[in-house]
Amino acid sequence: PRHADMLLVTGPVTRNMAVPLLKTYEATPAPKLVVAVGDCARTCGVFQGSYAVAGSVDQIIPVDVFVDGCPPEPTDILRGILAAIGRR
C-alpha cells in the first residue's frame, strides 16, 4: 500500500481483518482515498450482527465514497472511483 493512491474495500470488515485494514490505511501515503464497494461495506448486509463482523468500513477507517449495490454494477464501481478522484 505504500504506493497506493486509493483503497477499494469490498464487503463488511471481519474481526480478523479490522487491524490489517487499519494498518493498511495508515501505511498508505497521503493524500489517500477510500472507496467502499457494495451494500455490505456500508451496512454489513446479511452479515450484520454476526459474531465474526467488526462492522462497516466507515467504523474502522474514513470512507470518501460509498458505492451502493448488491453487488454493484461495474460501471457503478467506476463512477465511485471517479467521484473519489473528483473530490481531491
Coordinates of C-alpha atoms in Angstrom, one line a residue:
P1 CA 0.0 0.0 0.0
R2 CA 3.0 2.4 0.2
H3 CA 2.5 3.2 -3.5
A4 CA -1.3 3.2 -3.5
D5 CA -3.5 6.3 -4.1
M6 CA -6.8 4.6 -3.2
L7 CA -8.1 1.7 -1.2
L8 CA -11.0 -0.2 -2.6
V9 CA -12.7 -2.1 0.2
T10 CA -15.4 -4.7 -0.5
G11 CA -17.8 -6.2 2.0
P12 CA -18.1 -5.8 5.7
V13 CA -14.9 -5.8 7.9
T14 CA -14.5 -9.0 9.7
R15 CA -12.9 -9.1 13.2
N16 CA -9.8 -10.8 11.9
M17 CA -9.3 -8.1 9.2
A18 CA -10.1 -4.9 11.2
V19 CA -6.5 -4.4 12.4
P20 CA -4.9 -5.3 9.0
L21 CA -7.3 -2.8 7.3
L22 CA -6.4 -0.1 9.7
K23 CA -2.6 -0.8 9.3
T24 CA -3.0 -0.8 5.5
Y25 CA -4.8 2.6 5.7
E26 CA -2.1 4.0 7.9
A27 CA 0.6 2.7 5.6
T28 CA -1.0 4.3 2.5
P29 CA 0.7 7.7 1.8
A30 CA -1.4 10.9 1.8
P31 CA -3.4 12.0 0.0
K32 CA -5.3 8.7 0.2
L33 CA -8.8 7.9 -0.8
V34 CA -11.1 5.1 0.3
V35 CA -14.0 3.7 -1.8
A36 CA -16.3 1.2 0.0
V37 CA -17.9 -1.1 -2.6
G38 CA -21.3 -2.7 -2.0
D39 CA -24.1 -2.6 0.4
C40 CA -22.3 -4.9 2.8
A41 CA -19.4 -2.4 3.0
R42 CA -21.9 0.2 4.2
T43 CA -24.4 -1.7 6.3
C44 CA -22.9 -5.2 6.7
G45 CA -25.9 -6.5 4.8
V46 CA -26.9 -10.0 5.7
F47 CA -23.8 -10.3 7.8
Q48 CA -24.9 -7.6 10.3
G49 CA -24.9 -8.9 13.8
S50 CA -22.6 -11.8 13.1
Y51 CA -20.1 -12.6 15.7
A52 CA -17.4 -12.5 13.0
V53 CA -18.1 -9.0 11.8
A54 CA -16.5 -5.9 13.3
G55 CA -18.7 -3.5 11.4
S56 CA -18.9 -1.4 8.2
V57 CA -15.8 0.0 6.6
D58 CA -16.5 3.6 7.9
Q59 CA -16.5 2.3 11.5
I60 CA -12.8 1.2 11.0
I61 CA -11.4 3.8 8.6
P62 CA -12.6 7.1 7.0
V63 CA -14.5 6.5 3.7
D64 CA -14.6 9.0 0.9
V65 CA -17.2 7.3 -1.3
F66 CA -19.7 4.5 -0.9
V67 CA -20.8 2.5 -4.0
D68 CA -24.3 1.1 -3.4
G69 CA -25.5 -2.2 -4.8
C70 CA -25.5 -5.9 -4.0
P71 CA -23.4 -6.4 -6.0
P72 CA -22.8 -3.1 -7.6
E73 CA -22.6 -2.9 -11.4
P74 CA -19.0 -2.5 -12.7
T75 CA -20.0 0.9 -14.1
D76 CA -21.2 2.0 -10.7
I77 CA -17.8 1.0 -9.2
L78 CA -16.1 3.1 -11.9
R79 CA -18.4 6.0 -11.1
G80 CA -17.5 5.7 -7.4
I81 CA -13.8 5.7 -8.2
L82 CA -14.2 8.8 -10.5
A83 CA -16.3 10.5 -7.8
A84 CA -13.5 9.9 -5.3
I85 CA -10.9 11.3 -7.6
G86 CA -13.0 14.3 -8.3
R87 CA -13.2 15.1 -4.6
R88 CA -9.4 15.7 -4.4

